[in-house]
Short mmCIF file of C-alpha atoms in Angstrom, two decimals:
data_model
loop_
_atom_site.label_atom_id
_atom_site.label_comp_id
_atom_site.label_asym_id
_atom_site.label_seq_id
_atom_site.Cartn_x
_atom_site.Cartn_y
_atom_site.Cartn_z
CA MET M 1 66.01 61.49 72.72
CA GLY M 2 64.29 65.04 72.49
CA ASN M 3 61.29 66.85 73.68
CA GLU M 4 57.81 65.67 72.98
CA GLY M 5 57.07 66.24 69.67
CA HIS M 6 60.16 66.39 68.37
CA ALA M 7 60.59 64.72 64.67
CA ILE M 8 62.99 61.93 64.14
CA GLY M 9 64.08 59.66 61.62
CA ILE M 10 64.42 55.84 62.01
CA ASP M 11 66.76 53.87 59.71
CA LEU M 12 65.67 50.33 59.37
CA GLY M 13 68.51 48.95 57.64
CA THR M 14 68.34 50.02 54.25
CA THR M 15 68.46 53.37 52.64
CA TYR M 16 65.01 53.29 52.85
CA SER M 17 63.85 55.42 56.06
CA CYS M 18 60.98 56.00 58.00
CA VAL M 19 60.25 59.07 60.19
CA ALA M 20 57.86 59.34 62.89
CA VAL M 21 57.39 61.22 65.94
CA TRP M 22 57.50 60.46 69.54
CA GLN M 23 54.22 62.00 71.24
CA ASP M 24 52.57 61.16 74.64
CA ASP M 25 54.97 57.82 74.84
CA HIS M 26 53.75 56.59 71.16
CA VAL M 27 54.85 56.99 67.96
CA GLU M 28 52.90 57.54 64.34
CA ILE M 29 54.93 56.81 61.45
CA MET M 30 54.70 58.51 57.96
CA VAL M 31 57.04 58.15 54.88
CA ASN M 32 57.81 60.41 52.00
CA ASP M 33 60.98 60.37 50.87
CA LEU M 34 60.58 62.09 47.37
CA GLY M 35 64.34 61.46 46.50
CA ASN M 36 64.09 57.46 47.40
CA ARG M 37 63.33 55.28 44.75
CA LEU M 38 63.96 51.81 46.44
CA GLU M 39 61.00 49.37 46.92
CA GLY M 40 58.95 49.88 49.81
CA ASP M 41 58.56 46.25 50.80
CA GLU M 42 61.99 45.66 50.45
CA ALA M 43 62.63 48.15 53.49
CA PHE M 44 59.32 47.19 55.06
CA ASN M 45 60.64 43.17 55.06
CA GLN M 46 63.93 44.51 56.91
CA VAL M 47 61.82 44.18 60.31
CA GLY M 48 61.28 40.78 59.90
CA ARG M 49 64.87 40.02 59.04
CA TYR M 50 66.49 42.63 60.83
CA PRO M 51 64.48 43.20 64.25
CA ALA M 52 67.27 44.61 66.07
CA ASN M 53 67.23 47.62 63.72
CA SER M 54 63.76 47.94 64.50
CA ILE M 55 63.80 48.76 68.19
CA PHE M 56 62.64 51.63 69.33
CA GLY M 57 63.26 52.52 73.15
CA HIS M 58 61.77 49.64 75.13
CA GLY M 59 59.80 48.36 72.57
CA VAL M 60 59.25 47.43 69.00
CA PHE M 61 58.92 49.80 66.24
CA ASP M 62 55.72 49.52 64.49
CA VAL M 63 55.54 50.19 60.53
CA LYS M 64 52.10 50.25 60.05
CA ALA M 65 52.81 50.59 56.20
CA THR M 66 54.89 51.73 53.41
CA SER M 67 54.43 52.92 50.06
CA GLY M 68 56.34 54.48 47.14
CA ASP M 69 56.73 54.81 43.50
CA THR M 70 60.34 53.03 41.79
CA HIS M 71 59.97 54.89 39.07
CA LEU M 72 59.58 58.90 40.75
CA GLY M 73 62.01 61.17 42.27
CA GLY M 74 63.01 64.56 42.55
CA GLU M 75 65.17 64.34 39.71
CA ASP M 76 62.48 63.66 37.57
CA LEU M 77 61.50 67.23 38.28
CA ASP M 78 65.06 68.14 37.10
CA ASN M 79 64.59 66.13 33.85
CA ARG M 80 61.69 67.74 32.94
CA MET M 81 63.42 71.26 33.12
CA VAL M 82 65.94 70.09 30.76
CA ASN M 83 63.46 68.89 28.35
CA TYR M 84 61.88 72.03 28.47
CA CYS M 85 64.88 74.45 27.68
CA VAL M 86 66.20 71.61 25.01
CA GLU M 87 62.61 72.06 23.55
CA GLU M 88 62.96 76.53 23.80
CA PHE M 89 66.54 76.15 22.66
CA LYS M 90 65.52 74.15 19.52
CA ARG M 91 62.87 76.70 19.15
CA LYS M 92 64.71 79.41 19.00
CA HIS M 93 68.20 77.90 17.32
CA LYS M 94 66.62 75.54 15.29
CA VAL M 95 68.98 72.59 16.70
CA ASP M 96 68.21 69.67 18.63
CA ILE M 97 70.79 69.42 21.24
CA GLY M 98 68.51 66.54 23.15
CA GLY M 99 70.79 64.11 22.08
CA ASN M 100 74.24 65.61 23.19
CA SER M 101 75.01 64.44 26.63
CA LYS M 102 77.34 67.27 27.47
CA ALA M 103 75.04 69.90 26.82
CA LEU M 104 72.14 67.89 28.77
CA ARG M 105 74.88 67.85 32.06
CA ARG M 106 75.10 71.45 32.01
CA ALA M 107 71.72 71.77 31.26
CA LYS M 108 70.93 69.18 34.15
CA THR M 109 73.09 71.23 36.91
CA LYS M 110 71.23 74.39 35.76
CA CYS M 111 68.01 73.36 36.23
CA GLU M 112 68.89 71.55 39.76
CA GLU M 113 70.04 75.09 40.90
CA ALA M 114 66.71 76.57 39.73
CA LYS M 115 64.33 74.10 41.15
CA LYS M 116 66.51 74.24 44.33
CA ALA M 117 66.05 78.64 44.30
CA LEU M 118 62.42 78.36 43.61
CA SER M 119 61.62 76.62 46.70
CA HIS M 120 62.60 80.17 48.52
CA CYS M 121 61.86 82.63 45.34
CA PHE M 122 59.06 83.02 42.82
CA GLU M 123 61.45 83.66 39.88
CA ILE M 124 64.88 82.70 38.43
CA ASP M 125 66.41 83.05 35.37
CA ILE M 126 68.62 80.02 33.84
CA GLU M 127 71.66 81.12 31.57
CA ILE M 128 73.91 78.73 30.10
CA ASP M 129 76.50 80.63 28.12
CA CYS M 130 78.02 78.77 25.06
CA TRP M 131 75.57 76.43 25.62
CA TYR M 132 76.23 74.61 21.58
CA GLU M 133 77.69 75.91 18.73
CA GLY M 134 78.62 79.21 20.50
CA ASN M 135 74.59 79.80 21.18
CA ASP M 136 73.93 81.25 24.70
CA PHE M 137 70.51 80.20 26.30
CA TYR M 138 68.46 82.29 28.35
CA THR M 139 65.02 81.77 30.07
CA THR M 140 63.20 82.76 33.00
CA PHE M 141 61.34 80.10 35.47
CA THR M 142 58.83 81.23 37.59
CA ARG M 143 57.26 79.32 40.56
CA ASP M 144 54.04 78.83 38.95
CA LYS M 145 56.01 77.87 35.47
CA PHE M 146 57.68 75.20 37.36
CA GLU M 147 54.52 73.84 39.21
CA ASN M 148 52.58 73.90 35.98
CA LEU M 149 55.48 71.86 34.01
CA ASN M 150 55.43 69.48 36.92
CA MET M 151 51.87 69.14 38.31
CA ASP M 152 51.58 65.37 37.32
CA ILE M 153 54.51 64.58 39.22
CA PHE M 154 53.56 66.34 42.06
CA ASN M 155 50.38 64.31 41.91
CA LYS M 156 52.11 61.33 41.49
CA CYS M 157 53.89 61.75 44.48
CA MET M 158 50.89 61.97 46.73
CA GLU M 159 49.23 58.65 45.30
CA PRO M 160 52.13 56.77 47.63
CA VAL M 161 50.89 58.87 50.22
CA LYS M 162 47.29 58.09 50.22
CA LYS M 163 48.30 54.16 49.37
CA CYS M 164 50.23 54.37 52.71
CA LEU M 165 47.27 55.42 55.15
CA GLU M 166 44.63 52.75 53.45
CA ASP M 167 47.48 50.01 53.47
CA ALA M 168 47.93 51.13 57.32
CA LYS M 169 44.27 51.03 57.68
CA MET M 170 44.79 54.68 59.25
CA ASP M 171 42.38 57.55 59.43
CA ILE M 172 43.73 60.59 58.72
CA SER M 173 42.93 62.08 62.31
CA ASN M 174 44.98 59.27 63.96
CA VAL M 175 48.05 60.79 62.42
CA ASP M 176 49.64 62.45 65.11
CA ASP M 177 52.17 64.41 62.60
CA VAL M 178 53.54 64.53 59.31
CA VAL M 179 57.28 64.73 58.58
CA LEU M 180 58.47 65.23 54.75
CA VAL M 181 61.98 63.67 54.31
CA GLY M 182 64.28 64.28 51.47
CA GLY M 183 65.45 67.91 49.60
CA SER M 184 62.50 67.75 47.28
CA SER M 185 60.16 68.00 50.26
CA ARG M 186 61.17 71.83 50.73
CA ILE M 187 59.26 72.56 47.22
CA PRO M 188 56.06 74.63 48.50
CA LYS M 189 53.64 73.00 45.92
CA ALA M 190 54.84 69.50 47.40
CA GLN M 191 54.13 70.80 50.79
CA GLU M 192 50.56 72.51 50.10
CA LEU M 193 49.43 68.98 48.09
CA SER M 194 50.72 66.99 51.47
CA GLN M 195 48.81 69.32 53.36
CA GLU M 196 45.48 68.57 51.23
CA VAL M 197 45.87 65.37 51.79
CA PHE M 198 46.05 65.36 55.61
CA LYS M 199 43.08 68.08 55.11
CA GLY M 200 44.75 70.93 56.23
CA LYS M 201 46.88 69.22 59.06
CA GLU M 202 50.19 71.44 59.77
CA LEU M 203 53.51 69.80 58.71
CA CYS M 204 56.18 68.90 61.23
CA ARG M 205 58.79 71.31 60.48
CA ASN M 206 61.33 71.37 63.23
CA ILE M 207 64.03 68.99 61.73
CA ASP M 208 65.79 69.43 58.06
CA PRO M 209 64.51 67.18 55.40
CA ASP M 210 68.03 66.10 54.11
CA GLU M 211 69.36 65.49 58.28
CA ALA M 212 66.14 63.42 59.07
CA VAL M 213 67.50 59.73 58.05
CA ALA M 214 71.30 60.99 59.71
CA TYR M 215 69.62 61.89 63.09
CA GLY M 216 67.63 58.79 63.09
CA ALA M 217 70.36 56.35 62.79
CA ALA M 218 71.81 58.29 65.45
CA VAL M 219 69.53 58.26 67.61
CA GLN M 220 69.09 54.15 66.72
CA ALA M 221 72.70 53.50 67.51
CA ALA M 222 72.06 55.15 70.67
CA VAL M 223 69.04 52.70 71.24
CA LEU M 224 71.31 49.78 70.19
CA ASN M 225 74.11 50.75 72.77
CA TYR M 226 71.77 51.47 75.91
CA ASP M 227 72.38 54.78 75.38
CA CYS M 228 69.23 56.76 74.81
CA LYS M 229 67.43 58.61 77.54
CA HIS M 230 64.94 61.16 77.19
CA ARG M 231 66.33 64.96 77.48
#
């Protein structure tokens, strides 16, 4: 199952997943999947409907609480960047391409790439050749600019985390580890705000946020087949 303190993900039988850390023979849970828009209650209820999917080791995997915003996800960051580019293009060329689906798709691809790049660099250029009617588009996004543009979204991401703690009636001091899941959790600002919520607690970084769910599903499959052992 991994060394003590090794982060794992647990699939509850839906595409909504919880993550946890096995430590000192017990598990503490914290959920933060920025790319997931399913209802938290739906996932939570899976425990009752499919208890076999919630067995961990030799006991029941106890989900303390779940919370989420179905209207919030990593895609919102992309769309905010796209809207910025559309407004910049309009300002420079006096043309509004907000209703052109082909142009918006091209911009979204570029903006998503830029968003990912800004997780490990401080500045990135967005270039779209012949974006509309032969006009090229060019702009530069710094990490600060990206964060300021999306600060309200980042703040909203923290609200379900706080609610989850409140619903679980769990003091922050009792949380063993915090594991961020989903590609957008690589964003430095998301990590920074998460640490603020947990009063500076270091985030668990020993598993790829894109692989946590797959790894957890593999662990769960092993548990259900009675082949999972401490290693």
